[in-house]
Coordinates of C-alpha atoms and ligand atoms in Angstrom, one line a residue:
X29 CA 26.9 47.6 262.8
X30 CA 29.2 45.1 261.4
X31 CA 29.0 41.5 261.8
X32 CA 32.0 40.7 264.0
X33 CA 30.6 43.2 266.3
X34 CA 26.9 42.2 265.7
X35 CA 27.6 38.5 266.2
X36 CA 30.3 38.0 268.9
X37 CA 29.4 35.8 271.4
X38 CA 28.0 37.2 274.5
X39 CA 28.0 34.2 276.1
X40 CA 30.1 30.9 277.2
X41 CA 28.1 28.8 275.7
X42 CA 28.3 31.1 272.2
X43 CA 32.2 30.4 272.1
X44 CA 33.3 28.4 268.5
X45 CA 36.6 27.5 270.0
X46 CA 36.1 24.2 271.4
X47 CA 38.9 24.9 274.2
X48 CA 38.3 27.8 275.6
X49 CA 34.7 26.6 275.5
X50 CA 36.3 24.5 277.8
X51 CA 38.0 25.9 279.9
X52 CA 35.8 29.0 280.4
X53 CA 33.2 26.2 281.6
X54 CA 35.5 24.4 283.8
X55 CA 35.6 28.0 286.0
X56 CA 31.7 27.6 286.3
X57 CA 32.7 24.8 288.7
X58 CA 34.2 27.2 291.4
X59 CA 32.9 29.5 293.6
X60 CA 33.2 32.7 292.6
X61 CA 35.7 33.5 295.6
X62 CA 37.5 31.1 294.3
X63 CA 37.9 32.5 290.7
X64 CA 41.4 33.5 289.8
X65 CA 42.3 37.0 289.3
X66 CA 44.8 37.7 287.0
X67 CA 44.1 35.8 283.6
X68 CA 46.9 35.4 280.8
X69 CA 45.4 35.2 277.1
X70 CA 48.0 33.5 274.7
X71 CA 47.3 33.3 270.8
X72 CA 47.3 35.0 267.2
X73 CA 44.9 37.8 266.6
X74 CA 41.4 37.5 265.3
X75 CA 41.2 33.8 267.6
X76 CA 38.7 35.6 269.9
X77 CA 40.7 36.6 272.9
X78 CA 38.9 39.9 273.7
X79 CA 35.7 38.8 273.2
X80 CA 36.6 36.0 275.5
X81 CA 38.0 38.9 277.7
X82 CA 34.9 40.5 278.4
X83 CA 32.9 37.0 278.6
X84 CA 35.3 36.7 282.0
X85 CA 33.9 40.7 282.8
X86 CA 30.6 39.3 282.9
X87 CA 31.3 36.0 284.9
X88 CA 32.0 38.4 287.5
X89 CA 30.2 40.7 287.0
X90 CA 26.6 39.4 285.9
X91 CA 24.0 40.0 288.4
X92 CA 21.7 37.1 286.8
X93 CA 23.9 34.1 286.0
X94 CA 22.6 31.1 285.3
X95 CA 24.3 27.3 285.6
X96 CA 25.6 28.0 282.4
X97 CA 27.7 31.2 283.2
X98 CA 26.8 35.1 282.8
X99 CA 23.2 35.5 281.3
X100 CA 24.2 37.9 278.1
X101 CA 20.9 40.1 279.2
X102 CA 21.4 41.8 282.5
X103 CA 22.5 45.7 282.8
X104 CA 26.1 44.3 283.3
X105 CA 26.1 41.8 280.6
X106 CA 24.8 44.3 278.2
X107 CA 27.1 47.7 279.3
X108 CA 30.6 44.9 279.3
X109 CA 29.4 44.0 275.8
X110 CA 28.7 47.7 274.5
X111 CA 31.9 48.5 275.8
X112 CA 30.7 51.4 277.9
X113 CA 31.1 49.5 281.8
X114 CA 32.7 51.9 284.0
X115 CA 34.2 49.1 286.0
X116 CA 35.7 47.4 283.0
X117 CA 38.7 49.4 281.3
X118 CA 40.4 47.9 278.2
X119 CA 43.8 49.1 277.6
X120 CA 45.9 48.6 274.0
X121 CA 49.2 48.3 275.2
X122 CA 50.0 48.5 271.6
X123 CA 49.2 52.2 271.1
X124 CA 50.9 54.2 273.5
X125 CA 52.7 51.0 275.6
X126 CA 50.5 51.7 278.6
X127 CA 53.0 54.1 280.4
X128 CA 50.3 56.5 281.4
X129 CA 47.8 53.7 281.7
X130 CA 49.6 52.0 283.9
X131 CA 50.3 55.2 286.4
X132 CA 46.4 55.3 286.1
X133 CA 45.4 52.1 286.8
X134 CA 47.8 52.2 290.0
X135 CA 46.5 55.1 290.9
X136 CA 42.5 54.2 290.6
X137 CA 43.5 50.7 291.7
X138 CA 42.0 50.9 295.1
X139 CA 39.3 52.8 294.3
X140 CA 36.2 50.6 294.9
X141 CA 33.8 49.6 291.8
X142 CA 31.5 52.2 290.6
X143 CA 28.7 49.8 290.2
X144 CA 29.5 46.2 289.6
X145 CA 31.4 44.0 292.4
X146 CA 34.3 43.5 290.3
X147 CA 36.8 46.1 288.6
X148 CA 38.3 44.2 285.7
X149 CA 41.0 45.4 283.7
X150 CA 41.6 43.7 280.0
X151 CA 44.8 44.8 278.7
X152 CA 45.4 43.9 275.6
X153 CA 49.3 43.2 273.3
X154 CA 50.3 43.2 277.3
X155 CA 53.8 42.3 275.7
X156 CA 53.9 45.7 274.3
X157 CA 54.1 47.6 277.6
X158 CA 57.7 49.2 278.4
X159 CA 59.6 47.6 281.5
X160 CA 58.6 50.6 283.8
X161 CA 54.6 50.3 282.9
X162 CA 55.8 46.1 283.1
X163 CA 56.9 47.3 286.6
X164 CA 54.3 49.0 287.5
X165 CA 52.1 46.4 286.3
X166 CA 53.9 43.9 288.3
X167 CA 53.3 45.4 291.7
X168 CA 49.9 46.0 291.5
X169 CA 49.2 41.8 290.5
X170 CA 51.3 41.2 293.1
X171 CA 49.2 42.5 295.8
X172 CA 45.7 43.7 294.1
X173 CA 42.7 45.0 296.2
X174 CA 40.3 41.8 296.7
X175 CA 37.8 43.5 294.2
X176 CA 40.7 43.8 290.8
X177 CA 40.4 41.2 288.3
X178 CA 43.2 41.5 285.4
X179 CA 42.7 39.5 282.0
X180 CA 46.2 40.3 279.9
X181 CA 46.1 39.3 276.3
X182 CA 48.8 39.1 274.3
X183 CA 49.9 37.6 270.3
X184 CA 53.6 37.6 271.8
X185 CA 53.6 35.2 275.1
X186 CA 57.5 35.1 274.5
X187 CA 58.2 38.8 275.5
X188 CA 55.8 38.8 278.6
X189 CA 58.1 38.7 281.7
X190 CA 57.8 35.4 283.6
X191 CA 57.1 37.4 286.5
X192 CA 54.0 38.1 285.4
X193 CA 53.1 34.7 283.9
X194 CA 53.5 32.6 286.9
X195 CA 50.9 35.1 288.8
X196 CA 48.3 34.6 285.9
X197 CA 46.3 31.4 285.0
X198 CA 46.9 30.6 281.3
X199 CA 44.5 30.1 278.6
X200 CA 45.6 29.7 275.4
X201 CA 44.0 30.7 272.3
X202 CA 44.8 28.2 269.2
X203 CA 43.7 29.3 265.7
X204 CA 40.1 28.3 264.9
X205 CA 40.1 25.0 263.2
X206 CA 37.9 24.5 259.8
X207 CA 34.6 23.0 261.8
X208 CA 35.3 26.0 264.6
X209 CA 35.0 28.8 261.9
X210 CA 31.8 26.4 260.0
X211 CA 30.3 26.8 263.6
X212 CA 31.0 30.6 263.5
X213 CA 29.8 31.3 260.2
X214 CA 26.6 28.9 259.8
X215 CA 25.5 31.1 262.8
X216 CA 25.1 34.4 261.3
X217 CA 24.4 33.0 257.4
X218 CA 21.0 31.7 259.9
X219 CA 20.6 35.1 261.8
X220 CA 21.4 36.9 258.6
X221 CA 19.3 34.8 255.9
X222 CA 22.3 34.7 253.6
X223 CA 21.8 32.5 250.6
X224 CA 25.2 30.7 250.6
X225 CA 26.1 27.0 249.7
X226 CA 28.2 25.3 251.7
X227 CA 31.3 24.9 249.0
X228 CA 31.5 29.2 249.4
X229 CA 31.8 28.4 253.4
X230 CA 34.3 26.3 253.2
X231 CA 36.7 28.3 250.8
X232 CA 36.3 31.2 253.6
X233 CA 37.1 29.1 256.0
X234 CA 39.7 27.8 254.1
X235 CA 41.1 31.2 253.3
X236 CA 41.3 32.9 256.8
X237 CA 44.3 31.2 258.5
X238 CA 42.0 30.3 261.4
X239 CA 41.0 33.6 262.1
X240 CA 37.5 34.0 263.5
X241 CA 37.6 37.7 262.6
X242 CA 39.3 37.5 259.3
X243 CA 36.3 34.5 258.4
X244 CA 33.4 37.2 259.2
X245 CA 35.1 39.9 257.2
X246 CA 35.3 37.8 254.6
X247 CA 31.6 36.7 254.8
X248 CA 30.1 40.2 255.2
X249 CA 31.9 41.1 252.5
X250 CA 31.0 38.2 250.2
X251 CA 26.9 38.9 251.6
X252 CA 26.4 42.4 249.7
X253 CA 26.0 39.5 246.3
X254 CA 23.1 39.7 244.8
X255 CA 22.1 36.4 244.3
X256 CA 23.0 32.9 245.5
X257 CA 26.3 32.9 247.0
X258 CA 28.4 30.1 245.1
X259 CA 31.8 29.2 245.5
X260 CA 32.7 30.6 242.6
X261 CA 31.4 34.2 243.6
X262 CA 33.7 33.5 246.8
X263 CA 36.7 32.7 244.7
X264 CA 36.5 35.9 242.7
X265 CA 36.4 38.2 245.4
X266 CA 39.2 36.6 247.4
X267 CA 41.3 36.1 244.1
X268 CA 40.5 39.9 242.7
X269 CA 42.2 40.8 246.5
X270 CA 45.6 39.5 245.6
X271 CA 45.1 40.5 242.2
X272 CA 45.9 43.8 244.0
X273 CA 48.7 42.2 246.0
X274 CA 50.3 41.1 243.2
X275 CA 50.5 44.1 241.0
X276 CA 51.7 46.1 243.7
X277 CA 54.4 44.1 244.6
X278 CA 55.9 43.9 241.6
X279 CA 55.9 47.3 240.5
X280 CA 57.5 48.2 243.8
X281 CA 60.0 45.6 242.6
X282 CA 60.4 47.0 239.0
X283 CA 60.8 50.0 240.3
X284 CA 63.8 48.8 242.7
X285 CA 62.1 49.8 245.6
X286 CA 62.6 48.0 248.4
X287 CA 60.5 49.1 251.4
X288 CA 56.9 49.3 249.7
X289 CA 57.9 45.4 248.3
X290 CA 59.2 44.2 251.8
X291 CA 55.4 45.8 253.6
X292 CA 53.9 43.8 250.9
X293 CA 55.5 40.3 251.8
X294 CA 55.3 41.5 255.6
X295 CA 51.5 41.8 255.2
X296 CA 51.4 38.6 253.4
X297 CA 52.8 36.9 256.0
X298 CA 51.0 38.2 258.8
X299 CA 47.6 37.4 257.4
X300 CA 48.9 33.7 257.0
X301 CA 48.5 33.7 253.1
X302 CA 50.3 30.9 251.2
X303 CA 53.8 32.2 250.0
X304 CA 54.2 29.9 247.7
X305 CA 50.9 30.3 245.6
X306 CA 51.7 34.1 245.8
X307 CA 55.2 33.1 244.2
X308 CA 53.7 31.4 241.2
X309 CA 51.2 34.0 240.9
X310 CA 53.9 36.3 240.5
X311 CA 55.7 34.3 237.7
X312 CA 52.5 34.1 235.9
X313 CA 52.3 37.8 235.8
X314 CA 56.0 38.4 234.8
X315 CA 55.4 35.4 232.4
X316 CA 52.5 37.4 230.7
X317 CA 54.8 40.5 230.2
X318 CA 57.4 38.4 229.3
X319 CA 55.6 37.7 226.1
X320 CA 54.9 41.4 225.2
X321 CA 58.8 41.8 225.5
X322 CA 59.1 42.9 228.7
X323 CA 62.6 43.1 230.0
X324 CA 61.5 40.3 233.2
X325 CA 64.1 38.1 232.6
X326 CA 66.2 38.3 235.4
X327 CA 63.0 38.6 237.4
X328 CA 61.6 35.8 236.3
X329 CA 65.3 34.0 237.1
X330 CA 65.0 34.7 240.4
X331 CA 61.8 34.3 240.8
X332 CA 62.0 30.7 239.8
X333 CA 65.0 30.2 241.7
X334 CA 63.7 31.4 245.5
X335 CA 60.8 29.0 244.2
X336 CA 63.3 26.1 244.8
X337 CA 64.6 27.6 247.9
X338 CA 60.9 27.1 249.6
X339 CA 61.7 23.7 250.1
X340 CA 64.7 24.0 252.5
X341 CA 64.1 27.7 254.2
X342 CA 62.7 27.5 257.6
X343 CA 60.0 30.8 257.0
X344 CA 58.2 30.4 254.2
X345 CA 58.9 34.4 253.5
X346 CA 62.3 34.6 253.3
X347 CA 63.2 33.6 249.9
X348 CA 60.7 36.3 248.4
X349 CA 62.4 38.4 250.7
X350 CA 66.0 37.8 249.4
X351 CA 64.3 38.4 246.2
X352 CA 63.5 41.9 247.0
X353 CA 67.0 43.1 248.9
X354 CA 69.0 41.3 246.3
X355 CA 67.6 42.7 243.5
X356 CA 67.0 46.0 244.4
X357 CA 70.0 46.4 245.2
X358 CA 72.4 46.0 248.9
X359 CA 71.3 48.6 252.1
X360 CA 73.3 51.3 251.6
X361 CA 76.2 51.8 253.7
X362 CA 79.3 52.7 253.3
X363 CA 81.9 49.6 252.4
X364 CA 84.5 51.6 254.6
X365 CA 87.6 49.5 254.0
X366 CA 86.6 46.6 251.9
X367 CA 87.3 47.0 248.4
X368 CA 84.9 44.0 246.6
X369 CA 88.2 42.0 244.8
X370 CA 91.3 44.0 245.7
X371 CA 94.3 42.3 246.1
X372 CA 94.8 42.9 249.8
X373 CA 91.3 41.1 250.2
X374 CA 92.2 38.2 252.4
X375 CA 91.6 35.0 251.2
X376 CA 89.4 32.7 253.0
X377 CA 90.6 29.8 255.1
X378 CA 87.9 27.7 255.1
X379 CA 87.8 28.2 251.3
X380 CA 84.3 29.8 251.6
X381 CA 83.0 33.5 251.6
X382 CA 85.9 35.8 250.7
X383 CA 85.5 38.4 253.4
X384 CA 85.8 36.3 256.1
X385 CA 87.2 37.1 258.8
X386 CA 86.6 41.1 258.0
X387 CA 83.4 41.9 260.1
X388 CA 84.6 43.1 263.3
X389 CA 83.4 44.3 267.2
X390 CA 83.9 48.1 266.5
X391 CA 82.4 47.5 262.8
X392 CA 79.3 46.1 263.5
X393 CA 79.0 48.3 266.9
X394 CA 79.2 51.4 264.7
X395 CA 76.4 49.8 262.2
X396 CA 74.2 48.5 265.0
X397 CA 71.3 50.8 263.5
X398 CA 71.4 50.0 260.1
X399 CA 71.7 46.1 261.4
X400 CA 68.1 47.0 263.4
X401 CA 66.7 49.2 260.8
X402 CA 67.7 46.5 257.9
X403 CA 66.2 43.2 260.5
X404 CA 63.0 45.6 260.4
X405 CA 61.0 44.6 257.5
X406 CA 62.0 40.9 258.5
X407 CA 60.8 41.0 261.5
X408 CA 59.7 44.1 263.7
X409 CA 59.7 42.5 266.8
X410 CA 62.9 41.3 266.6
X411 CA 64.3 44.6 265.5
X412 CA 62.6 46.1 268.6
X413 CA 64.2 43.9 271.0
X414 CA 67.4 44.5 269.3
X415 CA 67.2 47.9 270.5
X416 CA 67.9 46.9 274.0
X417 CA 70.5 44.6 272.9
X418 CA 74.4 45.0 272.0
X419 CA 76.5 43.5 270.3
X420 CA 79.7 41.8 272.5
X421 CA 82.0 40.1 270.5
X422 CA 82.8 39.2 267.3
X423 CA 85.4 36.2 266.9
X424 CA 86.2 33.8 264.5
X425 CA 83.4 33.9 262.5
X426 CA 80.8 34.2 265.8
X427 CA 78.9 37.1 266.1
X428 CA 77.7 37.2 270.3
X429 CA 75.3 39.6 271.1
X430 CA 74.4 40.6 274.9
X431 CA 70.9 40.5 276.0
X432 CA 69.6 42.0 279.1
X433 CA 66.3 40.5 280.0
X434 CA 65.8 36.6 280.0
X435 CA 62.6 36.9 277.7
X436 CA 65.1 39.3 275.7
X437 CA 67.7 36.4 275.4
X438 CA 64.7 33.5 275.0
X439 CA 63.2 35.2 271.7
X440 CA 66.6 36.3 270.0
X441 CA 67.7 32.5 270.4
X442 CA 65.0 30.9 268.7
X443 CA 66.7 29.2 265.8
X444 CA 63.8 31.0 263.4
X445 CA 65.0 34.7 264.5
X446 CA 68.6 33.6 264.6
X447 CA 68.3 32.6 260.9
X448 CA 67.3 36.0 260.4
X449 CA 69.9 37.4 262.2
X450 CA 72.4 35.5 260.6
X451 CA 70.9 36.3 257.2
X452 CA 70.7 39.9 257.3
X453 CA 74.0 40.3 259.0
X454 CA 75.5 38.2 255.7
X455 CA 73.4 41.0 253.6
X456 CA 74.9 44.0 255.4
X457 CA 78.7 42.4 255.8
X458 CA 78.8 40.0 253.2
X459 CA 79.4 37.5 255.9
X460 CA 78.2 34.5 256.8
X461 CA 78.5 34.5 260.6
X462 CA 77.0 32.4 263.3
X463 CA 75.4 34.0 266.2
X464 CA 75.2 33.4 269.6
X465 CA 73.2 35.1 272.5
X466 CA 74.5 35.5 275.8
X467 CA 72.5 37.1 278.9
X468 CA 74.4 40.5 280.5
X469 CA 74.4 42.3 283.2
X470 CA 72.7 45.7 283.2
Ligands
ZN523 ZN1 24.2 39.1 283.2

């Protein structure tokens, strides 16, 4: 068995992360008929929210608990952890957004607990579910049989429906810290009589972006050494990774394809790895062909040009980004209409971009896809929510779009994704617009 699985706490007082630590304690105080029943998890993946999940299972659940919360040993302690309770059902929103699940779980609802005294559902990426399994999910925290206990975990607090949030108490999940993941780590390299020094600790929890899981990985990987761990035998193995990275990316680039370059910066991102390090490892590698007469020039141009942008772009991402769509070329639509330098091109007022003025309503209605489908390797979320979005108007250089949920409306005007917005709407128009977000009427 691996060791995230082997060594995840079982207990409250086995918790790394000094706050939920906490806060998990500070429900130790209550009676137990005075527990809340509907939790909301907030925070990034791998910062321990499931297994925090099923700590709660057991708090209810345990039949031996001790002053210091569930005892880890019982029959109930021991089923929630294995995964195999019968009165603890874990949902993933994520991979089928819960339409079914939902049906079910109103359906079994009142049924009464097979064994245990508490039925608790753990549904996790909540803010993945659709609005009817949303719905559906609403009505049955609004009035739950006295024996339901709901712990919803989500990455995304944004896109859960404020309906929901103000029925759930809130505890949110930061990422680890570097003493948090020490903690974590120092514990197994004991169980697991790993010979490590503590420099090789440190670079892994340097290297994780706070990410309990990502820090165990990283160890268990690190353990099938022979020999003294140093930091040295830690640098390799997370360097030869990006070694990988690296060469991918920029044959995708070479190569002028888009798609496979943009998954590569999208993984990058999520897995919190420093942009900027991965940008002069690039040039490093272009510089090394560069010198065996490699035709990298223009590569290497923009390459040290988005390298200045870092500075002033608000996500880190985005200038590697433009790297990719500008250079391998624009999305391909059609320019119906718009002739790049004609004559009848108007000239710009404002002195700026030349084609002001020519994105229109009925243009950017009849593009709407290939905006969402181009936002997509930018951000998926946003593209997603952009799907249950129109545009409304499009006036002097203002591009409004209609929204139809609040959380809809909250996310799209977050000045990060309305940089995007704004961004890839200048890729696909050629116009720099600005955009606005206004909340409809369904
Ligand atoms: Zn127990």
């Amino acid at each position: 068995m691996s060791f995230y699985r082997t060594y995840r706490p079982q207990v409250i007082g086995e918790i790394d992360n000094v706050a939920v630590h906490a806060q998990l304690l500070s429900l130790l105080t209550k009676d137990k008929k005075h527990l809340p029943h509907a939790f909301l998890f907030t925070g990034p993946r791998g910062a321990g929210k499931t297994t925090a999940a099923r700590i709660i299972a057991k708090l209810f659940n345990c039949l031996k608990p001790t002053k210091y919360g569930p005892c880890g040993k019982c029959e109930q302690c021991v089923s929630i952890a294995d995964g195999r309770n019968l009165d603890v059902l874990e949902i993933d929103a994520a991979s089928n957004r819960g339409i079914d699940e939902m049906r079910l779980l109103r359906d079994s609802i009142n049924l009464a607990p097979s064994g245990a005294a508490f039925k608790i559902y753990i549904i996790d990426e909540v803010h993945m579910l659709t609005t009817e399994a949303f719905n559906a999910l609403l009505k049955t925290i609004e009035e739950p049989p006295a024996h339901a206990v709901f712990v919803l975990a989500t990455t995304d607090p944004q896109k859960v429906p404020a309906t929901i949030t103000s029925r759930c108490t809130g505890i949110s999940f930061h990422r680890a810290t570097g003493e948090e993941l020490m903690n974590a780590l120092k514990r197994i390299v004991k169980e697991e009589h790993i010979e490590i020094d503590e420099g090789a600790l440190t670079l892994i929890a340097g290297s994780v972006d706070g990410s309990f899981r990502d820090a165990v990985k990283t160890l268990e990987q690190v353990s099938f050494h022979t020999g003294k761990i140093t930091k040295e035998v830690v640098a390799t193995l997370i360097s030869a990774s990006d070694e990988d990275i690296i060469a991918r990316f920029l044959d995708a680039l070479k190569a002028r394809n888009a798609m496979p370059a943009l998954t590569e910066v999208a993984t990058l991102t999520s897995q919190g790895k420093d942009i900027k390090f991965f940008m002069q490892s690039c040039l490093g590698a272009l510089q090394k062909e560069l010198v065996t007469g490699a035709d990298v020039k223009d590569l290497i141009r923009r390459f040290v040009e988005a390298y200045g942008m870092m500075k002033i772009s608000p996500l880190p991402e985005l200038p590697l980004e433009l790297i990719v769509v500008e250079y391998c070329g624009p999305v391909p639509i059609k320019p119906e209409g718009r002739v790049e330098g004609s004559p009848s091109t108007p000239a710009s007022p404002a002195g700026g971009s030349p084609n002001l003025g020519l994105l229109t309503l009925e243009k950017l209605t009849e593009h709407w896809l290939d905006f969402i489908s181009a936002l997509k390797p930018y951000n998926n979320s946003v593209a997603g929510v952009l799907r249950s979005a129109r545009p409304k108007a499009v006036d002097h250089g203002i591009v409004t779009i209609e929204a139809f949920y609040q959380f809809h409306k909250d996310k799209l005007s977050e000045s990060r994704t309305k940089d995007i917005l704004v961004d890839v709407l200048k890729k696909l128009f050629g116009e720099k617009v600005k955009v606005e977000i206004i909340l409809g009427k369904k």
